[in-house]
Amino acid sequence: MNPLFEKSVYVARREALARKMGSGLLLFLGNNDSPMNYPANCYNFRQDSNFIYYFGLTAPSLAAIIDVDNNRTILFGDDFTIDDIIWVGDQPSISTLAAMVGVTESMPMAKLQDYLDQNASRKVHFTKPYRFDHQITMANLLKKNVNEIKNFASIELHKAIISMRSIKEAREIEEMEKAADMAYNMHTTVMHNTKVGTTEHHLVGLADGVANGEGTGFSFPIILTQHGEIFHNTDHNVALQDGKLLLMDAGVEGLMNYCSDKTRTYPTNGKFTQKQKDIYEIVLKANMEGINLVKAGTPYRDIHFAAAEIVMQGLKDLGLMKGDVKEGVRLGAHALFFPHGLGHQLGLDVHDMEGLGEDYVGYNDEFKRSDIFGTCNLRMARHLEPGMVMTVEPGIYFIPKLIEMWRAEGHLADFVNFD
């Protein structure tokens, strides 16, 4: 099991959540082991982030209820039997685990259904299940149709959790700094071993060694590729070629599950061509200016547009774009080369709290998602608040199919020099 904060941290978080919710039962399902190719051979276990935030425990097959009205918090789970202990060694009892995070009541997992049945007339709040086993379990527990269970998720609970997890405590930022340091070591290890002829697969292995040697592994599947225009390219079965650029988008999850996320691009042979350097410098300027603009009270959407204007102006200076820069960005012309949002919140998830709904995390009544290509992919638009942790990751991509499509349609031809 991973390290824990002091038990008072989890107690305070649960009490704050109960105050925000006011009444009802708050039901949390911890994750289960997930078989990879047969029942006993499982993927590396990762606990649900909301469960980590409020209960800290990273063991599988747990659940918990915060009974707001009766001021009770109960951890549900089963103690290990001798058959389990033979294989994995002696393990703490459920009551011991509960005490470690300030929970005074614990029950066997079978009692969870009983507790919910005894309180069937009361409102049960739960987050939208993103795993199929949780969809089935939640539907069975609450006696709902499994195909409709997501519709009963509590938006009120989603918003309450987001309001808390968005503002990072000092102890959380300290853990994220550690994860960032681990990612620095991972990226520089790959940089030092980048040379023409070695394989992308070999570099991924080196990165994996650092990520698992210092933390709990990658914070998301590593992107390491000479085809950086494919956003989530996870195919690594090629050798590094002379004159190419290598993009590495990867982060490390630290020992307390807080994440880092860094992207770097550099030439395989150690030297940029002038054309590569020109494009790189535009992205670097957008990156640095974007970071400088990150301040509490500033809408992140405005920072995105400022970075997009730098990208468009830079490409205009190189003759690839034309026309009025602000108008081009307003209409989304920059998205031919920069089709994603500038960044996202970072925390226990690399896209922090994405499972709770991006429109609740990054948008609100004041900021609505755009329907313009590119701008619609912005994950975060709302005003920044003290304690938020953001990524700033602009890019320039040359995507042949997209360029061909825009050219054939004459789309925004007043702003793009297709020739």
PDB file of N, CA and C in Angstrom, residues 123-191:
ATOM      1  N   LYS A 123     -31.548   9.627  -0.185  1.00  0.00           N
ATOM      2  CA  LYS A 123     -30.797   9.952  -1.393  1.00  0.00           C
ATOM      3  C   LYS A 123     -29.378   9.382  -1.286  1.00  0.00           C
ATOM      4  N   VAL A 124     -28.976   8.634  -2.308  1.00  0.00           N
ATOM      5  CA  VAL A 124     -27.624   8.096  -2.388  1.00  0.00           C
ATOM      6  C   VAL A 124     -26.863   8.856  -3.469  1.00  0.00           C
ATOM      7  N   HIS A 125     -25.794   9.496  -3.084  1.00  0.00           N
ATOM      8  CA  HIS A 125     -24.964  10.253  -4.017  1.00  0.00           C
ATOM      9  C   HIS A 125     -23.752   9.409  -4.409  1.00  0.00           C
ATOM     10  N   PHE A 126     -23.495   9.310  -5.696  1.00  0.00           N
ATOM     11  CA  PHE A 126     -22.297   8.608  -6.159  1.00  0.00           C
ATOM     12  C   PHE A 126     -21.810   9.269  -7.443  1.00  0.00           C
ATOM     13  N   THR A 127     -20.537   9.079  -7.764  1.00  0.00           N
ATOM     14  CA  THR A 127     -19.975   9.641  -8.985  1.00  0.00           C
ATOM     15  C   THR A 127     -20.208   8.685 -10.150  1.00  0.00           C
ATOM     16  N   LYS A 128     -20.196   9.223 -11.342  1.00  0.00           N
ATOM     17  CA  LYS A 128     -20.470   8.421 -12.532  1.00  0.00           C
ATOM     18  C   LYS A 128     -19.431   7.308 -12.663  1.00  0.00           C
ATOM     19  N   PRO A 129     -19.844   6.051 -12.664  1.00  0.00           N
ATOM     20  CA  PRO A 129     -18.870   4.952 -12.761  1.00  0.00           C
ATOM     21  C   PRO A 129     -18.249   4.894 -14.149  1.00  0.00           C
ATOM     22  N   TYR A 130     -16.908   4.780 -14.190  1.00  0.00           N
ATOM     23  CA  TYR A 130     -16.192   4.742 -15.465  1.00  0.00           C
ATOM     24  C   TYR A 130     -15.627   3.353 -15.758  1.00  0.00           C
ATOM     25  N   ARG A 131     -15.765   2.433 -14.808  1.00  0.00           N
ATOM     26  CA  ARG A 131     -15.364   1.045 -15.033  1.00  0.00           C
ATOM     27  C   ARG A 131     -16.623   0.187 -15.146  1.00  0.00           C
ATOM     28  N   PHE A 132     -16.553  -0.811 -16.033  1.00  0.00           N
ATOM     29  CA  PHE A 132     -17.741  -1.629 -16.268  1.00  0.00           C
ATOM     30  C   PHE A 132     -18.146  -2.416 -15.024  1.00  0.00           C
ATOM     31  N   ASP A 133     -17.161  -2.895 -14.249  1.00  0.00           N
ATOM     32  CA  ASP A 133     -17.529  -3.651 -13.052  1.00  0.00           C
ATOM     33  C   ASP A 133     -18.236  -2.752 -12.042  1.00  0.00           C
ATOM     34  N   HIS A 134     -17.842  -1.479 -11.993  1.00  0.00           N
ATOM     35  CA  HIS A 134     -18.519  -0.553 -11.083  1.00  0.00           C
ATOM     36  C   HIS A 134     -19.929  -0.219 -11.566  1.00  0.00           C
ATOM     37  N   GLN A 135     -20.106  -0.144 -12.879  1.00  0.00           N
ATOM     38  CA  GLN A 135     -21.452   0.090 -13.395  1.00  0.00           C
ATOM     39  C   GLN A 135     -22.385  -1.037 -12.967  1.00  0.00           C
ATOM     40  N   ILE A 136     -21.897  -2.262 -13.078  1.00  0.00           N
ATOM     41  CA  ILE A 136     -22.709  -3.421 -12.692  1.00  0.00           C
ATOM     42  C   ILE A 136     -22.953  -3.431 -11.186  1.00  0.00           C
ATOM     43  N   THR A 137     -21.869  -3.208 -10.404  1.00  0.00           N
ATOM     44  CA  THR A 137     -21.994  -3.228  -8.948  1.00  0.00           C
ATOM     45  C   THR A 137     -22.953  -2.148  -8.465  1.00  0.00           C
ATOM     46  N   MET A 138     -22.787  -0.927  -8.995  1.00  0.00           N
ATOM     47  CA  MET A 138     -23.640   0.178  -8.560  1.00  0.00           C
ATOM     48  C   MET A 138     -25.091  -0.078  -8.940  1.00  0.00           C
ATOM     49  N   ALA A 139     -25.321  -0.625 -10.122  1.00  0.00           N
ATOM     50  CA  ALA A 139     -26.695  -0.937 -10.546  1.00  0.00           C
ATOM     51  C   ALA A 139     -27.323  -1.980  -9.626  1.00  0.00           C
ATOM     52  N   ASN A 140     -26.548  -2.994  -9.257  1.00  0.00           N
ATOM     53  CA  ASN A 140     -27.066  -4.029  -8.359  1.00  0.00           C
ATOM     54  C   ASN A 140     -27.332  -3.470  -6.968  1.00  0.00           C
ATOM     55  N   LEU A 141     -26.395  -2.673  -6.452  1.00  0.00           N
ATOM     56  CA  LEU A 141     -26.558  -2.115  -5.106  1.00  0.00           C
ATOM     57  C   LEU A 141     -27.808  -1.246  -5.003  1.00  0.00           C
ATOM     58  N   LEU A 142     -28.057  -0.461  -6.054  1.00  0.00           N
ATOM     59  CA  LEU A 142     -29.144   0.517  -6.005  1.00  0.00           C
ATOM     60  C   LEU A 142     -30.384   0.046  -6.756  1.00  0.00           C
ATOM     61  N   LYS A 143     -30.313  -1.209  -7.252  1.00  0.00           N
ATOM     62  CA  LYS A 143     -31.468  -1.818  -7.932  1.00  0.00           C
ATOM     63  C   LYS A 143     -31.947  -0.968  -9.111  1.00  0.00           C
ATOM     64  N   LYS A 144     -30.964  -0.615  -9.966  1.00  0.00           N
ATOM     65  CA  LYS A 144     -31.229   0.167 -11.172  1.00  0.00           C
ATOM     66  C   LYS A 144     -30.818  -0.635 -12.394  1.00  0.00           C
ATOM     67  N   ASN A 145     -31.311  -0.217 -13.544  1.00  0.00           N
ATOM     68  CA  ASN A 145     -30.902  -0.813 -14.810  1.00  0.00           C
ATOM     69  C   ASN A 145     -29.437  -0.464 -15.074  1.00  0.00           C
ATOM     70  N   VAL A 146     -28.619  -1.475 -15.367  1.00  0.00           N
ATOM     71  CA  VAL A 146     -27.185  -1.245 -15.535  1.00  0.00           C
ATOM     72  C   VAL A 146     -26.900  -0.291 -16.688  1.00  0.00           C
ATOM     73  N   ASN A 147     -27.756  -0.287 -17.705  1.00  0.00           N
ATOM     74  CA  ASN A 147     -27.552   0.591 -18.850  1.00  0.00           C
ATOM     75  C   ASN A 147     -27.943   2.040 -18.568  1.00  0.00           C
ATOM     76  N   GLU A 148     -28.589   2.252 -17.421  1.00  0.00           N
ATOM     77  CA  GLU A 148     -29.047   3.602 -17.087  1.00  0.00           C
ATOM     78  C   GLU A 148     -28.387   4.159 -15.829  1.00  0.00           C
ATOM     79  N   ILE A 149     -27.513   3.357 -15.197  1.00  0.00           N
ATOM     80  CA  ILE A 149     -26.991   3.747 -13.886  1.00  0.00           C
ATOM     81  C   ILE A 149     -26.237   5.072 -13.931  1.00  0.00           C
ATOM     82  N   LYS A 150     -25.545   5.355 -15.037  1.00  0.00           N
ATOM     83  CA  LYS A 150     -24.800   6.615 -15.127  1.00  0.00           C
ATOM     84  C   LYS A 150     -25.718   7.830 -15.013  1.00  0.00           C
ATOM     85  N   ASN A 151     -26.962   7.661 -15.428  1.00  0.00           N
ATOM     86  CA  ASN A 151     -27.908   8.779 -15.382  1.00  0.00           C
ATOM     87  C   ASN A 151     -28.293   9.161 -13.962  1.00  0.00           C
ATOM     88  N   PHE A 152     -28.038   8.267 -12.994  1.00  0.00           N
ATOM     89  CA  PHE A 152     -28.397   8.541 -11.605  1.00  0.00           C
ATOM     90  C   PHE A 152     -27.231   9.106 -10.797  1.00  0.00           C
ATOM     91  N   ALA A 153     -26.073   9.280 -11.448  1.00  0.00           N
ATOM     92  CA  ALA A 153     -24.927   9.862 -10.741  1.00  0.00           C
ATOM     93  C   ALA A 153     -25.265  11.259 -10.244  1.00  0.00           C
ATOM     94  N   SER A 154     -24.661  11.639  -9.129  1.00  0.00           N
ATOM     95  CA  SER A 154     -24.995  12.888  -8.454  1.00  0.00           C
ATOM     96  C   SER A 154     -24.130  14.035  -8.961  1.00  0.00           C
ATOM     97  N   ILE A 155     -24.731  14.928  -9.731  1.00  0.00           N
ATOM     98  CA  ILE A 155     -23.993  16.105 -10.210  1.00  0.00           C
ATOM     99  C   ILE A 155     -23.606  16.985  -9.025  1.00  0.00           C
ATOM    100  N   GLU A 156     -24.453  16.988  -7.999  1.00  0.00           N
ATOM    101  CA  GLU A 156     -24.147  17.759  -6.785  1.00  0.00           C
ATOM    102  C   GLU A 156     -22.851  17.262  -6.148  1.00  0.00           C
ATOM    103  N   LEU A 157     -22.686  15.930  -6.094  1.00  0.00           N
ATOM    104  CA  LEU A 157     -21.459  15.367  -5.527  1.00  0.00           C
ATOM    105  C   LEU A 157     -20.275  15.659  -6.439  1.00  0.00           C
ATOM    106  N   HIS A 158     -20.473  15.535  -7.739  1.00  0.00           N
ATOM    107  CA  HIS A 158     -19.396  15.862  -8.685  1.00  0.00           C
ATOM    108  C   HIS A 158     -18.873  17.267  -8.422  1.00  0.00           C
ATOM    109  N   LYS A 159     -19.782  18.226  -8.339  1.00  0.00           N
ATOM    110  CA  LYS A 159     -19.375  19.621  -8.177  1.00  0.00           C
ATOM    111  C   LYS A 159     -18.708  19.864  -6.824  1.00  0.00           C
ATOM    112  N   ALA A 160     -19.188  19.181  -5.788  1.00  0.00           N
ATOM    113  CA  ALA A 160     -18.586  19.342  -4.462  1.00  0.00           C
ATOM    114  C   ALA A 160     -17.150  18.804  -4.459  1.00  0.00           C
ATOM    115  N   ILE A 161     -16.941  17.643  -5.065  1.00  0.00           N
ATOM    116  CA  ILE A 161     -15.594  17.072  -5.132  1.00  0.00           C
ATOM    117  C   ILE A 161     -14.678  17.969  -5.944  1.00  0.00           C
ATOM    118  N   ILE A 162     -15.170  18.451  -7.079  1.00  0.00           N
ATOM    119  CA  ILE A 162     -14.357  19.322  -7.931  1.00  0.00           C
ATOM    120  C   ILE A 162     -13.942  20.580  -7.188  1.00  0.00           C
ATOM    121  N   SER A 163     -14.861  21.148  -6.415  1.00  0.00           N
ATOM    122  CA  SER A 163     -14.534  22.371  -5.681  1.00  0.00           C
ATOM    123  C   SER A 163     -13.414  22.139  -4.677  1.00  0.00           C
ATOM    124  N   MET A 164     -13.288  20.926  -4.157  1.00  0.00           N
ATOM    125  CA  MET A 164     -12.238  20.618  -3.199  1.00  0.00           C
ATOM    126  C   MET A 164     -10.941  20.203  -3.891  1.00  0.00           C
ATOM    127  N   ARG A 165     -11.034  19.271  -4.829  1.00  0.00           N
ATOM    128  CA  ARG A 165      -9.825  18.741  -5.454  1.00  0.00           C
ATOM    129  C   ARG A 165      -9.148  19.756  -6.376  1.00  0.00           C
ATOM    130  N   SER A 166      -9.893  20.751  -6.853  1.00  0.00           N
ATOM    131  CA  SER A 166      -9.287  21.767  -7.723  1.00  0.00           C
ATOM    132  C   SER A 166      -8.267  22.623  -6.978  1.00  0.00           C
ATOM    133  N   ILE A 167      -8.472  22.809  -5.698  1.00  0.00           N
ATOM    134  CA  ILE A 167      -7.586  23.669  -4.900  1.00  0.00           C
ATOM    135  C   ILE A 167      -6.628  22.777  -4.138  1.00  0.00           C
ATOM    136  N   LYS A 168      -5.386  22.767  -4.557  1.00  0.00           N
ATOM    137  CA  LYS A 168      -4.396  21.849  -3.989  1.00  0.00           C
ATOM    138  C   LYS A 168      -3.861  22.372  -2.658  1.00  0.00           C
ATOM    139  N   GLU A 169      -3.813  21.466  -1.691  1.00  0.00           N
ATOM    140  CA  GLU A 169      -3.194  21.776  -0.407  1.00  0.00           C
ATOM    141  C   GLU A 169      -1.680  21.803  -0.581  1.00  0.00           C
ATOM    142  N   ALA A 170      -0.985  22.446   0.350  1.00  0.00           N
ATOM    143  CA  ALA A 170       0.477  22.537   0.266  1.00  0.00           C
ATOM    144  C   ALA A 170       1.110  21.153   0.210  1.00  0.00           C
ATOM    145  N   ARG A 171       0.545  20.205   0.962  1.00  0.00           N
ATOM    146  CA  ARG A 171       1.106  18.846   0.970  1.00  0.00           C
ATOM    147  C   ARG A 171       0.931  18.171  -0.392  1.00  0.00           C
ATOM    148  N   GLU A 172      -0.152  18.505  -1.079  1.00  0.00           N
ATOM    149  CA  GLU A 172      -0.367  17.938  -2.408  1.00  0.00           C
ATOM    150  C   GLU A 172       0.637  18.511  -3.414  1.00  0.00           C
ATOM    151  N   ILE A 173       0.850  19.817  -3.331  1.00  0.00           N
ATOM    152  CA  ILE A 173       1.808  20.457  -4.240  1.00  0.00           C
ATOM    153  C   ILE A 173       3.206  19.901  -4.007  1.00  0.00           C
ATOM    154  N   GLU A 174       3.534  19.619  -2.763  1.00  0.00           N
ATOM    155  CA  GLU A 174       4.843  19.022  -2.465  1.00  0.00           C
ATOM    156  C   GLU A 174       4.978  17.662  -3.153  1.00  0.00           C
ATOM    157  N   GLU A 175       3.918  16.860  -3.126  1.00  0.00           N
ATOM    158  CA  GLU A 175       3.968  15.566  -3.799  1.00  0.00           C
ATOM    159  C   GLU A 175       4.055  15.724  -5.315  1.00  0.00           C
ATOM    160  N   MET A 176       3.402  16.746  -5.844  1.00  0.00           N
ATOM    161  CA  MET A 176       3.457  16.986  -7.286  1.00  0.00           C
ATOM    162  C   MET A 176       4.843  17.475  -7.708  1.00  0.00           C
ATOM    163  N   GLU A 177       5.500  18.241  -6.835  1.00  0.00           N
ATOM    164  CA  GLU A 177       6.889  18.649  -7.108  1.00  0.00           C
ATOM    165  C   GLU A 177       7.790  17.422  -7.192  1.00  0.00           C
ATOM    166  N   LYS A 178       7.556  16.463  -6.307  1.00  0.00           N
ATOM    167  CA  LYS A 178       8.342  15.223  -6.357  1.00  0.00           C
ATOM    168  C   LYS A 178       8.098  14.494  -7.676  1.00  0.00           C
ATOM    169  N   ALA A 179       6.832  14.424  -8.083  1.00  0.00           N
ATOM    170  CA  ALA A 179       6.505  13.755  -9.345  1.00  0.00           C
ATOM    171  C   ALA A 179       7.128  14.495 -10.525  1.00  0.00           C
ATOM    172  N   ALA A 180       7.180  15.821 -10.443  1.00  0.00           N
ATOM    173  CA  ALA A 180       7.807  16.604 -11.510  1.00  0.00           C
ATOM    174  C   ALA A 180       9.305  16.339 -11.574  1.00  0.00           C
ATOM    175  N   ASP A 181       9.936  16.218 -10.411  1.00  0.00           N
ATOM    176  CA  ASP A 181      11.372  15.892 -10.382  1.00  0.00           C
ATOM    177  C   ASP A 181      11.630  14.513 -10.987  1.00  0.00           C
ATOM    178  N   MET A 182      10.757  13.575 -10.673  1.00  0.00           N
ATOM    179  CA  MET A 182      10.888  12.232 -11.255  1.00  0.00           C
ATOM    180  C   MET A 182      10.771  12.297 -12.777  1.00  0.00           C
ATOM    181  N   ALA A 183       9.831  13.112 -13.259  1.00  0.00           N
ATOM    182  CA  ALA A 183       9.647  13.242 -14.704  1.00  0.00           C
ATOM    183  C   ALA A 183      10.863  13.902 -15.349  1.00  0.00           C
ATOM    184  N   TYR A 184      11.471  14.859 -14.644  1.00  0.00           N
ATOM    185  CA  TYR A 184      12.706  15.469 -15.150  1.00  0.00           C
ATOM    186  C   TYR A 184      13.776  14.395 -15.334  1.00  0.00           C
ATOM    187  N   ASN A 185      13.946  13.556 -14.333  1.00  0.00           N
ATOM    188  CA  ASN A 185      14.948  12.487 -14.438  1.00  0.00           C
ATOM    189  C   ASN A 185      14.619  11.530 -15.583  1.00  0.00           C
ATOM    190  N   MET A 186      13.336  11.254 -15.753  1.00  0.00           N
ATOM    191  CA  MET A 186      12.912  10.352 -16.819  1.00  0.00           C
ATOM    192  C   MET A 186      13.205  10.957 -18.194  1.00  0.00           C
ATOM    193  N   HIS A 187      12.808  12.213 -18.380  1.00  0.00           N
ATOM    194  CA  HIS A 187      13.014  12.858 -19.675  1.00  0.00           C
ATOM    195  C   HIS A 187      14.493  13.020 -20.001  1.00  0.00           C
ATOM    196  N   THR A 188      15.294  13.440 -19.037  1.00  0.00           N
ATOM    197  CA  THR A 188      16.715  13.655 -19.330  1.00  0.00           C
ATOM    198  C   THR A 188      17.446  12.332 -19.562  1.00  0.00           C
ATOM    199  N   THR A 189      16.978  11.261 -18.908  1.00  0.00           N
ATOM    200  CA  THR A 189      17.556   9.942 -19.185  1.00  0.00           C
ATOM    201  C   THR A 189      17.338   9.573 -20.646  1.00  0.00           C
ATOM    202  N   VAL A 190      16.144   9.816 -21.141  1.00  0.00           N
ATOM    203  CA  VAL A 190      15.854   9.522 -22.549  1.00  0.00           C
ATOM    204  C   VAL A 190      16.671  10.442 -23.462  1.00  0.00           C
ATOM    205  N   MET A 191      16.740  11.731 -23.132  1.00  0.00           N
ATOM    206  CA  MET A 191      17.508  12.677 -23.952  1.00  0.00           C
ATOM    207  C   MET A 191      18.962  12.230 -24.090  1.00  0.00           C
TER     208      MET A 191
END
